[in-house]
XYZ file of C-alpha atoms in Angstrom:
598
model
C 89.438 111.025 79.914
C 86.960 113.635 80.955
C 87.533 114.510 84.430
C 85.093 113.765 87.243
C 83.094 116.986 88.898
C 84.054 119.118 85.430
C 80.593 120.047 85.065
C 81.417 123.696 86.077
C 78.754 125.787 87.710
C 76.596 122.841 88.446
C 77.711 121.423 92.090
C 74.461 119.934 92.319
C 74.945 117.152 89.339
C 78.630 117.024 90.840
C 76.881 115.991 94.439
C 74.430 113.573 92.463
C 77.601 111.925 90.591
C 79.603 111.328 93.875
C 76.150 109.783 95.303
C 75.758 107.770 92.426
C 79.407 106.713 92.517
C 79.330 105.833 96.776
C 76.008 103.807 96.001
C 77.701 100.425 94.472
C 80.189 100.360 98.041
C 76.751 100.679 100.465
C 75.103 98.164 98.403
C 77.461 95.293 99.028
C 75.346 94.536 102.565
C 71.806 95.383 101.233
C 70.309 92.931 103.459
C 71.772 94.893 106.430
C 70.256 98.306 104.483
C 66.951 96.953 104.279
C 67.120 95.843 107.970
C 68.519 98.848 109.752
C 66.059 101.535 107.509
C 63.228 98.894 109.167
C 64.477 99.546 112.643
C 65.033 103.435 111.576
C 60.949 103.507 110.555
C 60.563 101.475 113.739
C 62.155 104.376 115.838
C 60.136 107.109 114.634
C 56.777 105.263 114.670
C 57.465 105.137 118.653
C 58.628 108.538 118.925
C 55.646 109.802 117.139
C 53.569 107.877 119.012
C 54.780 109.337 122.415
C 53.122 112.534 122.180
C 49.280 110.727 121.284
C 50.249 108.816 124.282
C 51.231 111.809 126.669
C 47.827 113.794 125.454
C 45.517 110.765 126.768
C 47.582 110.757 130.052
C 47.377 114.486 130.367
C 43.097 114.633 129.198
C 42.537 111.443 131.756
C 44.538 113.454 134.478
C 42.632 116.808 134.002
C 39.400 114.406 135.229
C 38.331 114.093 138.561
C 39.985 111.635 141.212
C 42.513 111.279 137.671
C 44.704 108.901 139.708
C 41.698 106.301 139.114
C 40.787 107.087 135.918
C 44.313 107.334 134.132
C 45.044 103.475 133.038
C 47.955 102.004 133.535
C 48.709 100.366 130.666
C 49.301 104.218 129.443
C 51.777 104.676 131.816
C 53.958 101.604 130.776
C 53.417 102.242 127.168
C 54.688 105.977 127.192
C 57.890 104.333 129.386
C 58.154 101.601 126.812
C 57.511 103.444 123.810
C 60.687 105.751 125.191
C 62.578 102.654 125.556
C 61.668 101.153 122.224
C 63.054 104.400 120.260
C 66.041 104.267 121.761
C 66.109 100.293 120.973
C 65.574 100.853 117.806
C 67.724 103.351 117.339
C 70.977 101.988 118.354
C 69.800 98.311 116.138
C 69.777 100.759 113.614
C 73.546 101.719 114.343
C 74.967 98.213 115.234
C 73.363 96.413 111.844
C 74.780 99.355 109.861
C 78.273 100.154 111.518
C 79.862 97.090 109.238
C 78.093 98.712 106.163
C 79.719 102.066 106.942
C 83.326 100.406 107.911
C 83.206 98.273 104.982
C 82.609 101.353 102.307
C 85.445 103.414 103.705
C 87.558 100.482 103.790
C 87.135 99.744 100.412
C 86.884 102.757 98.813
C 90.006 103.839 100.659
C 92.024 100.539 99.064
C 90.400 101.628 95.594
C 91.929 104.126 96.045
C 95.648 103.526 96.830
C 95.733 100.728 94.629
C 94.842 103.340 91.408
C 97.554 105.645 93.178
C 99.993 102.952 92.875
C 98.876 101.945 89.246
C 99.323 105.633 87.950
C 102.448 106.541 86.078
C 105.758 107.512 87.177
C 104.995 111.526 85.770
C 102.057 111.569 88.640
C 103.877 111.025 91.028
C 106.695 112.969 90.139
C 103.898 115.966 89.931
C 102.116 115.027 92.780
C 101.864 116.973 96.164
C 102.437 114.489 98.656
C 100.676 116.139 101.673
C 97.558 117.597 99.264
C 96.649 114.340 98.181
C 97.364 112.719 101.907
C 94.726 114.801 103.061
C 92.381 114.684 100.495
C 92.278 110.573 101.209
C 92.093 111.496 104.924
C 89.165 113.939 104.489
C 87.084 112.040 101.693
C 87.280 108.771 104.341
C 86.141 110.831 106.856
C 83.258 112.730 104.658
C 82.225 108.772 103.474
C 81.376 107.964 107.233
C 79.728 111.366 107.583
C 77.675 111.328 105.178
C 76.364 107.798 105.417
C 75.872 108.959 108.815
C 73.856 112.304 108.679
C 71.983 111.321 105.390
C 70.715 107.702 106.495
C 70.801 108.382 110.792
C 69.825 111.823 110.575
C 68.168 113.499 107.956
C 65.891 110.442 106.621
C 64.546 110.153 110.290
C 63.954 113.534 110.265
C 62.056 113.974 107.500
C 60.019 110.357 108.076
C 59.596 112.388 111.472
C 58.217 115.440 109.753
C 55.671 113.812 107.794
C 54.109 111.934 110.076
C 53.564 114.519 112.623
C 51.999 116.545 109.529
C 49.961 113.749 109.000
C 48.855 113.334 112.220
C 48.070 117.376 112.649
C 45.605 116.813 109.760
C 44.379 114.093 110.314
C 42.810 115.192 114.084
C 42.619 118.641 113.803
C 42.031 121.044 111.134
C 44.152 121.405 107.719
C 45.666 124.792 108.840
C 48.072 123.119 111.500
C 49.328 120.722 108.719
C 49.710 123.740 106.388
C 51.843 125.868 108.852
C 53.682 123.271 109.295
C 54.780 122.531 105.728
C 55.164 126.326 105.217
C 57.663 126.594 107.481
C 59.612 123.599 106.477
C 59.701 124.649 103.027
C 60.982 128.190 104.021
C 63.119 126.836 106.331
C 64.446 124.151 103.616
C 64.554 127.167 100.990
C 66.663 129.281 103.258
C 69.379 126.233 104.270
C 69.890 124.959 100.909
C 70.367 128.396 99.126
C 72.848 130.223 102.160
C 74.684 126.476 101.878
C 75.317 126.793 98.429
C 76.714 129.701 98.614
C 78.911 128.179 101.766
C 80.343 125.652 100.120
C 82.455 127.981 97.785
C 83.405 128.870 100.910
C 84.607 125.728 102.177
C 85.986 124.323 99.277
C 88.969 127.425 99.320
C 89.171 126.193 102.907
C 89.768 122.926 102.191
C 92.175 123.910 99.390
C 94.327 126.491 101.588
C 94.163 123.825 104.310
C 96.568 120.973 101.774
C 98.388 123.846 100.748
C 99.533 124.445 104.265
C 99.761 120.429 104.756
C 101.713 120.426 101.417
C 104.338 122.709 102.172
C 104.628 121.311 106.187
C 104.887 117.840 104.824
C 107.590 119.019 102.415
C 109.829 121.082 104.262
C 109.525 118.161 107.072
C 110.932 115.681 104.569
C 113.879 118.209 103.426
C 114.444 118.655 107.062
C 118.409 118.451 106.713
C 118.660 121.115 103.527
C 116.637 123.723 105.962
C 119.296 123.348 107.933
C 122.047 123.065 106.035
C 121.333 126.543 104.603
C 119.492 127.554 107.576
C 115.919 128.730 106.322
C 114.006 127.960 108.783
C 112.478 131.412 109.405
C 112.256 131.250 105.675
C 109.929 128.273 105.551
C 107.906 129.199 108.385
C 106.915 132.305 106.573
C 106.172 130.409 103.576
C 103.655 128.140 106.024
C 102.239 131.052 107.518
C 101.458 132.625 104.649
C 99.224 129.627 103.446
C 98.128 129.534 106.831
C 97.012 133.235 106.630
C 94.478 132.247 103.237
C 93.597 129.478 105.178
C 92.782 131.390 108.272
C 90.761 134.516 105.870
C 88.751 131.627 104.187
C 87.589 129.830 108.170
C 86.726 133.100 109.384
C 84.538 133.766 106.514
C 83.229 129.865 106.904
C 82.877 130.312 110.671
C 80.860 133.720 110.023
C 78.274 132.717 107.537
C 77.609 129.767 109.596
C 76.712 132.312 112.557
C 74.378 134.246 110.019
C 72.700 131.119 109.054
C 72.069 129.503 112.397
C 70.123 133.018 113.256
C 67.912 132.752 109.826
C 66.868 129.196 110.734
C 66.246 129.849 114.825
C 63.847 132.857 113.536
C 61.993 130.679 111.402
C 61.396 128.380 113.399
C 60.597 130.331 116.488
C 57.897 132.255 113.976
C 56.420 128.719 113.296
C 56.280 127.706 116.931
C 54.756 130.627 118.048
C 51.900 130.575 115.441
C 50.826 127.192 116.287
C 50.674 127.842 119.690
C 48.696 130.398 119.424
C 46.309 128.872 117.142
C 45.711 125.608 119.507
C 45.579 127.953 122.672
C 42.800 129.711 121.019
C 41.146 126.519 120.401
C 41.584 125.188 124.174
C 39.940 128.200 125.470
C 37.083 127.687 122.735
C 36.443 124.287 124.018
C 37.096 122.886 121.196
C 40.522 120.911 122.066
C 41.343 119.469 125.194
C 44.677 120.302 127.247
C 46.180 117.117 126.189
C 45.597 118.428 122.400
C 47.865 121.255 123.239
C 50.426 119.502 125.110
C 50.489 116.794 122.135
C 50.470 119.697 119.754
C 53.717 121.192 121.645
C 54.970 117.739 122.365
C 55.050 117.509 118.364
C 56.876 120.974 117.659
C 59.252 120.047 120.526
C 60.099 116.735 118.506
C 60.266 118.316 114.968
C 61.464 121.512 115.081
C 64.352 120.353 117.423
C 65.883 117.947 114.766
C 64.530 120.404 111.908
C 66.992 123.527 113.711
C 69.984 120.294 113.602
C 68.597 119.718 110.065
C 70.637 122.777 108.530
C 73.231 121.745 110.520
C 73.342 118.431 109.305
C 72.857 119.467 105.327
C 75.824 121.634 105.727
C 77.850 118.630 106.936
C 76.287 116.649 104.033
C 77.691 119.448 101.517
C 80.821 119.388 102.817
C 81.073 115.430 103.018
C 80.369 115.521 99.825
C 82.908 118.149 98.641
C 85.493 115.978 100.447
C 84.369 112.668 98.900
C 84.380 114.664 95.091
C 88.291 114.974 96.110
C 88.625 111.452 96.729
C 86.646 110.331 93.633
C 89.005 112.374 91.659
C 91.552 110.643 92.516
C 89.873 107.884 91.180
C 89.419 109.030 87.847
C 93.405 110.572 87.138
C 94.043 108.982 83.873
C 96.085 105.931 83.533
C 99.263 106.973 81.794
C 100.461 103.474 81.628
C 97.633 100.365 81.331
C 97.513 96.859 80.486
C 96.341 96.293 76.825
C 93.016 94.138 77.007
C 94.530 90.890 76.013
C 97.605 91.613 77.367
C 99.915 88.374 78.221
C 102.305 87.100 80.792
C 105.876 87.853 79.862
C 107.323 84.400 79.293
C 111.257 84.576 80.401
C 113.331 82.343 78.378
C 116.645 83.772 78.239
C 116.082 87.914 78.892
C 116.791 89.547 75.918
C 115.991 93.160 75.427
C 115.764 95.179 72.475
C 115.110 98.975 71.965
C 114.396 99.431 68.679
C 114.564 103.124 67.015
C 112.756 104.123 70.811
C 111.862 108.349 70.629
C 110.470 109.601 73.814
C 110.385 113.046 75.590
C 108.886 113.746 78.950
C 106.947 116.610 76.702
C 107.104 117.920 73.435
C 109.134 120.423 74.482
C 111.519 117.734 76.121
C 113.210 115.151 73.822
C 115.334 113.225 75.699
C 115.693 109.459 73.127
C 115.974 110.348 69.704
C 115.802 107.261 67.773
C 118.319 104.939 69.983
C 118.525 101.118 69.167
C 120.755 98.351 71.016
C 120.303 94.595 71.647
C 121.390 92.946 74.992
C 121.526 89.707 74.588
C 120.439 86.929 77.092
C 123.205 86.715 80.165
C 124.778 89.946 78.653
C 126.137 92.990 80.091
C 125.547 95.875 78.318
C 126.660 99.270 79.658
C 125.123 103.115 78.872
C 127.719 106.061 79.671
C 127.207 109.464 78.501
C 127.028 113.065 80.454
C 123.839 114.124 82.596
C 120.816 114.445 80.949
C 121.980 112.139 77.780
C 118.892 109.473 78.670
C 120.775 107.163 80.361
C 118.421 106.456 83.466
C 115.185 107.507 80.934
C 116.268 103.800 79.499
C 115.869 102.128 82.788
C 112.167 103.844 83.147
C 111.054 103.093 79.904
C 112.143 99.182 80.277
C 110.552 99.034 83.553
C 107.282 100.998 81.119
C 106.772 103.519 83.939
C 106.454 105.958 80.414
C 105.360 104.804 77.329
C 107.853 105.341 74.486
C 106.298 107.835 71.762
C 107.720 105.966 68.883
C 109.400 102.934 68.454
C 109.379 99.846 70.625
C 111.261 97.781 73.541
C 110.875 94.059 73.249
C 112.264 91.295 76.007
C 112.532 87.966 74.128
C 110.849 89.095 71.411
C 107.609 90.119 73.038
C 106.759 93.919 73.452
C 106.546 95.388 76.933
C 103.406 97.019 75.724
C 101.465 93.974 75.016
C 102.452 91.776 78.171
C 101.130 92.480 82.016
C 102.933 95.263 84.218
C 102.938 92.789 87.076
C 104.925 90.118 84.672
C 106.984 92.453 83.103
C 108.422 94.309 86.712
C 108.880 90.802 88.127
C 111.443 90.050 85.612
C 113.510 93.066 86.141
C 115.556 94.026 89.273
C 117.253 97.835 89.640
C 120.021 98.875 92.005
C 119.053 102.613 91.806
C 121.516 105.480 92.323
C 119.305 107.135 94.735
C 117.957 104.574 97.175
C 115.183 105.434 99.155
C 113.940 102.891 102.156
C 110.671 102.549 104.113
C 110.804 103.482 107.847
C 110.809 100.373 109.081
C 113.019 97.610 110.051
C 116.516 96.682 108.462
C 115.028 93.267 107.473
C 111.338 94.676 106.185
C 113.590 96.292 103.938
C 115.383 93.836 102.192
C 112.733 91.421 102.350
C 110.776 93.949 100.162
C 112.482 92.390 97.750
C 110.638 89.127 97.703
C 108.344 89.337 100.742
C 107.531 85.289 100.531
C 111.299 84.408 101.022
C 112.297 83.106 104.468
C 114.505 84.345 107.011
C 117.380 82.140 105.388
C 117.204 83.793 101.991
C 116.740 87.240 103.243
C 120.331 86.604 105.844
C 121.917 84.936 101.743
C 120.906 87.697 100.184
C 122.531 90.135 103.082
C 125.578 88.085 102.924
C 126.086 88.609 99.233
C 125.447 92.280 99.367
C 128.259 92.361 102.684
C 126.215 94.026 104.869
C 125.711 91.728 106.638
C 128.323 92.065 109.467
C 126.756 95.333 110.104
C 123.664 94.180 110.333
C 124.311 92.117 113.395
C 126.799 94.320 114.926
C 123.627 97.050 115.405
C 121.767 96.614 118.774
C 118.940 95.363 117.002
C 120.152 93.857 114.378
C 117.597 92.941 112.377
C 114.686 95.042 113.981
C 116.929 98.384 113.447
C 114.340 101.363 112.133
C 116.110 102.867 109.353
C 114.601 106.002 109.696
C 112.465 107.987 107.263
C 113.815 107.372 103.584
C 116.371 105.669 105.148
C 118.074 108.620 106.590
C 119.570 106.930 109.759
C 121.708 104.684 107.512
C 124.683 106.156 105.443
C 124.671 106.598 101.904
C 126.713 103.334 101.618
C 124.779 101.104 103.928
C 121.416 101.961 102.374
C 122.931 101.229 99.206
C 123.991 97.912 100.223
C 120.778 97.556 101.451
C 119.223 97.755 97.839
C 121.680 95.675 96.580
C 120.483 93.021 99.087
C 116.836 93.255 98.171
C 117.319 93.312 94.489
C 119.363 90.058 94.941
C 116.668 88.348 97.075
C 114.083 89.554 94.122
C 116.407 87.160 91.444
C 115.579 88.787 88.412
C 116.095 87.059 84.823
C 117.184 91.018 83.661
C 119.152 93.271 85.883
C 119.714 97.358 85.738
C 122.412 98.400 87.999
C 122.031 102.410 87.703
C 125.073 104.146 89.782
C 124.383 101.083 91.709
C 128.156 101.452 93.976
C 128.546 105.605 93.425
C 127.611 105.612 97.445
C 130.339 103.389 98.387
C 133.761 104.298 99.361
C 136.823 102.551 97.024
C 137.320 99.154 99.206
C 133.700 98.574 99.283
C 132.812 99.102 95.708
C 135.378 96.931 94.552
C 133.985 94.012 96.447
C 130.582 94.998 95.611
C 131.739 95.643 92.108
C 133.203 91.980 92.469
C 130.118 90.487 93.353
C 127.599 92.382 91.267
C 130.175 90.466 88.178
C 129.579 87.430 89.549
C 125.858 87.742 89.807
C 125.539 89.001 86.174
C 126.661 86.581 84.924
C 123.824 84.232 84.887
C 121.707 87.501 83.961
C 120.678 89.939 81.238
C 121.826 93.262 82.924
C 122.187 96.214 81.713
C 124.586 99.093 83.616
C 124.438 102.685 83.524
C 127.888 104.429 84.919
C 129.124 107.311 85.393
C 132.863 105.813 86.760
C 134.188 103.949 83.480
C 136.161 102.240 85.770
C 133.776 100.404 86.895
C 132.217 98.590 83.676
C 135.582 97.945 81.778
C 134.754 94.340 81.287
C 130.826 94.827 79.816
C 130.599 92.966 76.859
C 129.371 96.436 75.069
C 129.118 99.945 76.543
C 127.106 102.406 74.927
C 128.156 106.129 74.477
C 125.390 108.825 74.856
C 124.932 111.972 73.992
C 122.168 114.634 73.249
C 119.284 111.080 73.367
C 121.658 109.373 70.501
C 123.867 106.349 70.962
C 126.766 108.022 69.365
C 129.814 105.425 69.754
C 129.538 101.694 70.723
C 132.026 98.538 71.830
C 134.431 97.339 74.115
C 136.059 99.306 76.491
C 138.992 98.454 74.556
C 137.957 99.613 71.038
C 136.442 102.622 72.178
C 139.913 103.322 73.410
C 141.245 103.178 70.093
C 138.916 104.536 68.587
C 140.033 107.328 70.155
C 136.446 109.154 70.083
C 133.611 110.669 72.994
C 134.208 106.998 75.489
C 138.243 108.015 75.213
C 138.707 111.536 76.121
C 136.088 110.961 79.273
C 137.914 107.813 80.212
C 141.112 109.758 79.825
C 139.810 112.957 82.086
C 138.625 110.650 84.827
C 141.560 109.014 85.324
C 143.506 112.593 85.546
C 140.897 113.335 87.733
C 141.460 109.853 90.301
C 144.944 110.433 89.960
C 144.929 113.721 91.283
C 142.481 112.601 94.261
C 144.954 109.692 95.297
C 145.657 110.227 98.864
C 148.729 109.093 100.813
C 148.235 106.037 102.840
């Protein structure tokens, strides 16, 4: 898929693209567009109006005995023309706030929902903290933007047009003319400096989730900077992302000071001519005082927002940098996806099939080469084999978190490839080796498991996994935080905890991967007790590193080098006397020899 904002050396179709793209999220409420821009034109017809008002005030006051003569009705419109700007004004805001609200929100949930529907290799790849605050910044650029663009610059230039329409309409064209001269120089100047700016910010905001990045992640490996104590070593490592961060502001922060003196020269230039030019014609006689105090009433009014103007264009750019990070989230390509007329898988007993399944995590990484094995429904089938044989690749391609590159995997007889993702995980439960928990309560996380079940199943399914007791010996119980990752619990008790969860899930197929190597010897064999039990009624498949514990599969798989190199029973790989006997006969040696006296 070609990726979005590729079109190198062209930010401005980039900006146009991530316009184009925010468009379909604002127009959701169009009623409430079309209703706040009409309180927006509303706003600046009264603020225009104020200064045609103030010059009859000012001409009727500059009469003799001017307290009779000046009407009153002028005075109360000039107060209620004030009020009606303001009025209008903050409609404006509370008629548009849900439109605003409503585009982050859903943009935002776009978002994490094509996060979660990405494969497992993103995620493995991924930067957690880069991509954290490239959602946080692109939310916040959405509300800017909307913001500046429809609140501030739209008013401003309605603003700017009719005062220039206004100038030539009552006096001479030349007033008009300076006017537009020095907005287009001014407008010249801004966009071409901001251009060049932006560079500028984008290597800020890139040094900026390096920094996050790298804080995030040493943060989360909190315990192995300690345990090796390198903590001066990763706050070097921070500060020196914080140091291309820091060169990259200061440029940022500079440029914006050179800038902000261009524009305040400009328009200083422009103000100055004008006021010349109507002086000149107030001591000719031919306009009144109230022409030049509406005159200077109008440059007060324009060129205030116009000097805000670069400001807010500069915001706009970098809204819209931050947004292009967001979209491009958006647009990662979907390793995995649903086929078009993808089905429902349709459980009748659970049997899986690999069939002659290749796959590599690169070409340059072939992990299956060509491995086939049945399970049959309510079977337990069990893969052992050294690190790195493809044992726990199995589990990820059955749960299609990779596609395979050749071959196929079917589950009574339909192909995981042609069935939903949603179907397809529902039917299979894991017990991984390496459990990781949410921070949140003990019972959040085994309810994860099935989040409709009741309080009833959730206590069952602690019961079967024995933690139980545990659970309500803590002085919470239930409402005990585990902790990030679950670090607060042991290794054992957070396994037990994914034991639990998977149980409460009550998948047709189960994979039990390492699923007791956390748990002491006492433990695992009641564990190991129950898991049989619980298999039995299921199509499970068991990847071990202790034989001990899958003696009684009904077939255990020997792996080596991606190949399936022996297969059967525990007992006639034994005499077979082959790979499955000389590692059954060194582990035993090696319990034996870690037997300790009672």
């Amino acid at each position: 898929m070609r990726r979005f904002g590729s079109d190198g050396g062209q930010p401005g179709t980039a900006d146009w693209r991530t316009v184009r793209l925010l468009l379909p999220y604002l127009w959701e409420y169009k009623w409430r567009v079309f209703i706040a821009l009409s309180f927006l034109i509303g706003a600046k017809l009264a603020v225009v109006s104020i200064p045609v008002v103030l010059k009859h005030i000012v001409d009727n006051l500059n009469q003799p005995h001017a307290l009779l003569t000046v009407p009153v009705a002028l005075l109360f419109g000039y107060g209620a023309l004030r009020l009606a700007s303001t009025v209008f004004s903050d409609m404006r805001d509370i008629v548009f706030a849900k439109v605003t609200q409503r585009a982050i929100r859903r943009v935002g949930l776009e978002v994490f929902k094509h996060l979660h529907s990405l494969s497992l290799r993103f995620h493995l790849e991924r930067q957690t903290g880069g991509v954290s605050r490239d959602i946080e910044r692109g939310a916040r650029g959405i509300s800017s933007l909307i913001h500046l663009s429809l609140f501030s610059v739209l008013p401003t230039l309605i603003e700017i047009s009719l005062v220039a329409g206004i100038l030539f309409a009552k006096f001479d064209w030349i007033y008009a003319a300076i006017t537009l001269v020095v907005l287009v120089i001014y407008i010249a100047l801004t966009v071409s400096i901001t251009e060049w700016r932006t560079k500028l910010r984008r290597q800020m905001n890139e040094m900026d989730s390096q920094a996050n990045t790298k804080a995030i992640d040493s943060l989360l490996n909190y315990e192995t900077v300690k345990y090796f104590g390198n903590e001066e070593f990763e706050a070097k490592r921070y500060d020196a992302s914080l140091q291309n961060w820091e060169v990259a502001a200061v440029k940022n922060q500079t440029s914006l000071g050179m800038l902000n003196a261009a524009q305040a020269a400009i328009i200083a230039i422009g103000v100055t001519i004008m006021l010349m030019r109507a002086s000149a014609g107030v001591v000719a006689g031919k306009l009144t005082v109230g022409d030049l105090v509406m005159i200077n009433a109008f440059l007060i009014q324009m060129f205030i927002p116009l000097n805000f103007l670069g400001v807010m264009y500069r915001e706009i750019k970098q809204s819209l940098t931050d947004i292009e990070r967001l979209f491009k989230l958006l647009h990662v390509n979907r390793e995995v996806a649903d086929a078009p007329d993808a089905k429902v898988l349709q459980i009748s007993g659970g049997a899986v099939c690999f069939e002659n399944v290749r796959f590599g995590y690169d070409k340059n990484r072939i992990i299956l080469r060509g491995v086939s094995f049945t399970i049959p429904a309510g079977h337990n089938v069990a893969v052992v084999g050294t690190s790195g044989a493809g044992k726990s690749t199995l589990s990820r391609l059955l749960y299609r978190f990779y596609e395979v590159n050749d071959g196929r995997i079917t589950i009574d007889g339909q192909e995981v490839r042609e069935v939903t993702q949603q179907s397809l995980r529902a039917a299979i439960g894991i017990v991984p080796q390496d459990t990781v928990l949410f921070n949140d309560s003990i019972y959040y996380n085994i309810a994860y498991g099935r989040p409709t079940a009741n309080r009833e199943e959730v206590v069952e399914a602690a019961r079967a996994a024995h933690i139980l007791q545990f659970i309500e010996s803590l002085p919470n119980t239930w409402d005990t935080t585990v902790g990030e990752r679950g670090l607060k619990l042991s290794g054992g008790e957070k396994q037990r905890v994914a034991i639990a969860r998977t149980l409460l899930k009550n998948p047709a197929i189960l994979i039990l991967d390492e699923a007791t190597s956390a748990l002491d010897t006492q433990t695992e064999k009641i564990i190991q007790a129950e898991l049989r039990e619980i298999a039995r009624t299921r199509t499970t498949l068991t990847i071990a590193h202790r034989l001990s514990t899958i003696v009684d599969a009904d077939q255990i798989l020997v792996m080596a080098q991606g190949q399936i190199v022996e297969r059967g029973s525990h007992r006639e790989l034994l005499m077979a006397d082959g790979v499955y006997a000389k590692l059954w006969a060194m582990q035993q040696q090696e319990e034996a020899e870690a037997v300790e006296p009672l």
